[in-house]
CSV table of C-alpha atoms in Angstrom, one decimal:
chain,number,residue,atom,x,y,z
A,1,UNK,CA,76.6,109.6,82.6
A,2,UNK,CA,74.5,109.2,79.5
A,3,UNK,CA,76.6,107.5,76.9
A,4,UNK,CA,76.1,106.9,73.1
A,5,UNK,CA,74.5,107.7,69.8
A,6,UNK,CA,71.4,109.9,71.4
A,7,UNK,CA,73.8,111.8,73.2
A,8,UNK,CA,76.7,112.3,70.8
A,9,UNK,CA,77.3,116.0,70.8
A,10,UNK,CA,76.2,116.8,74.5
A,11,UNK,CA,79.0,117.6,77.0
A,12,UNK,CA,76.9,115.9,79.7
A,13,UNK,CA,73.4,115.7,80.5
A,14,UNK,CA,74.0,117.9,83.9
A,15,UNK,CA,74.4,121.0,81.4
A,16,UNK,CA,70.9,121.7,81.4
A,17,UNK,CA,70.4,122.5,85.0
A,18,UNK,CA,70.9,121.4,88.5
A,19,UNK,CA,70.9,117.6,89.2
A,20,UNK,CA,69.0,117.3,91.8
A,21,UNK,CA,68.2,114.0,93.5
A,22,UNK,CA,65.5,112.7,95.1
A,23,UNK,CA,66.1,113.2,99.1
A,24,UNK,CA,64.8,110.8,101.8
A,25,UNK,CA,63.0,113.9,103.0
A,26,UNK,CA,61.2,114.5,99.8
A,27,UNK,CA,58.0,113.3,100.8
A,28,UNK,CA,58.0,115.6,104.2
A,29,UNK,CA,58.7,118.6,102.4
A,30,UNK,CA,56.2,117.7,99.9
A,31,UNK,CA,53.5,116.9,102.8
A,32,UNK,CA,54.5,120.1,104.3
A,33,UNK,CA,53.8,122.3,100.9
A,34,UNK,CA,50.8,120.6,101.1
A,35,UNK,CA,49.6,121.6,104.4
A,36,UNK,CA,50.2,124.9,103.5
A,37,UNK,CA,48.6,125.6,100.5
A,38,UNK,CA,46.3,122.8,100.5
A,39,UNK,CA,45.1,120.2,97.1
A,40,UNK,CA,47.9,120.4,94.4
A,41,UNK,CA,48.8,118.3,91.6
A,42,UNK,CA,52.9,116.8,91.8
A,43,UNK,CA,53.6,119.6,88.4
A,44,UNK,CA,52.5,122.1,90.2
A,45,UNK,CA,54.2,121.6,93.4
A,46,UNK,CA,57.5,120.9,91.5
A,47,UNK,CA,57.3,124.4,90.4
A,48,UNK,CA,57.1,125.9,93.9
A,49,UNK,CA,59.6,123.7,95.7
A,50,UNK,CA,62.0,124.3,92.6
A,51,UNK,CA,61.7,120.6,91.6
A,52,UNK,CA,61.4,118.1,88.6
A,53,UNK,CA,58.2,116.8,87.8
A,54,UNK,CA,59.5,113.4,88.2
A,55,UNK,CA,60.4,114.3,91.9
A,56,UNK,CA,57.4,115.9,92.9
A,57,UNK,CA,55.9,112.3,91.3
A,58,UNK,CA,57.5,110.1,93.3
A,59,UNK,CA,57.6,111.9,97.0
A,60,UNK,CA,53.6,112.0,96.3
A,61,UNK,CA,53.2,108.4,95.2
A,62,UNK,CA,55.1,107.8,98.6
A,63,UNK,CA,52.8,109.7,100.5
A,64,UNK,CA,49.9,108.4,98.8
A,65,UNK,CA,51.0,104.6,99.3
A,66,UNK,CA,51.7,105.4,103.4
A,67,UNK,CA,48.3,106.3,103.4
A,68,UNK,CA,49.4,110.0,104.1
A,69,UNK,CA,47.1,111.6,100.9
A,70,UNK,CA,45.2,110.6,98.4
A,71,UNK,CA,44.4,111.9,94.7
A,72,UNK,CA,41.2,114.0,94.4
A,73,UNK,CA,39.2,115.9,91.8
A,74,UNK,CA,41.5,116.6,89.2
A,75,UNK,CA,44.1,114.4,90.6
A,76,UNK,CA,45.3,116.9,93.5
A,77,UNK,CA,46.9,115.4,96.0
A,78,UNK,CA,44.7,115.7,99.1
A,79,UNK,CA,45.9,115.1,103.0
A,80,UNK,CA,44.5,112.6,104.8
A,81,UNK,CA,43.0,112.3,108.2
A,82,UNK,CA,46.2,110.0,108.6
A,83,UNK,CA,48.5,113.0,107.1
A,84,UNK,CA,46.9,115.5,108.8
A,85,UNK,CA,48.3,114.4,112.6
C-alpha cells in the first residue's frame, strides 16, 4: 500500500474501486473486443471491458509490439493481417 505524506488521511488506495490487475490474458480479451467491434482507441475499450485506462494501455502496446495491431487514424488500434488469423 501507498504510504506517506500524499496519502495521509486515505484508508487505502483500494477504497476507490476494484483493484484490478493486469491478467496474462489481457491482451486476448483486448484482441478479441477488437475483432468484434473493430478500430478503438485503449480509453475507449477500457470502458467496455470494465477496465483502467492504464490496462487497456498496456494489453494494446502488447499486441501492437507482437505485431498483432497497429495504431491507425486517430490512434485506434487496428488488427493486423498477423492478428487477424
Amino acid at each position: 500500500k501507498a504510504q506517506g505524506p500524499l496519502y495521509a488521511g486515505f484508508a487505502s488506495i483500494d477504497a476507490y474501486g476494484p483493484n484490478l490487475p493486469a491478467s496474462a490474458s489481457d491482451p486476448e480479451t483486448y484482441l478479441d473486443h477488437l475483432r468484434l467491434h473493430g478500430p478503438t482507441t485503449y480509453g475507449a475499450a477500457a470502458t467496455a471491458l470494465g477496465w483502467g485506462a492504464t490496462r487497456a494501455w498496456q494489453a494494446e502496446a502488447r499486441l501492437r509490439a507482437a505485431g498483432l495491431v497497429r495504431l491507425g487514424e486517430f490512434w485506434r488500434a487496428i488488427i493486423t493481417e498477423k492478428g487477424a488469423i
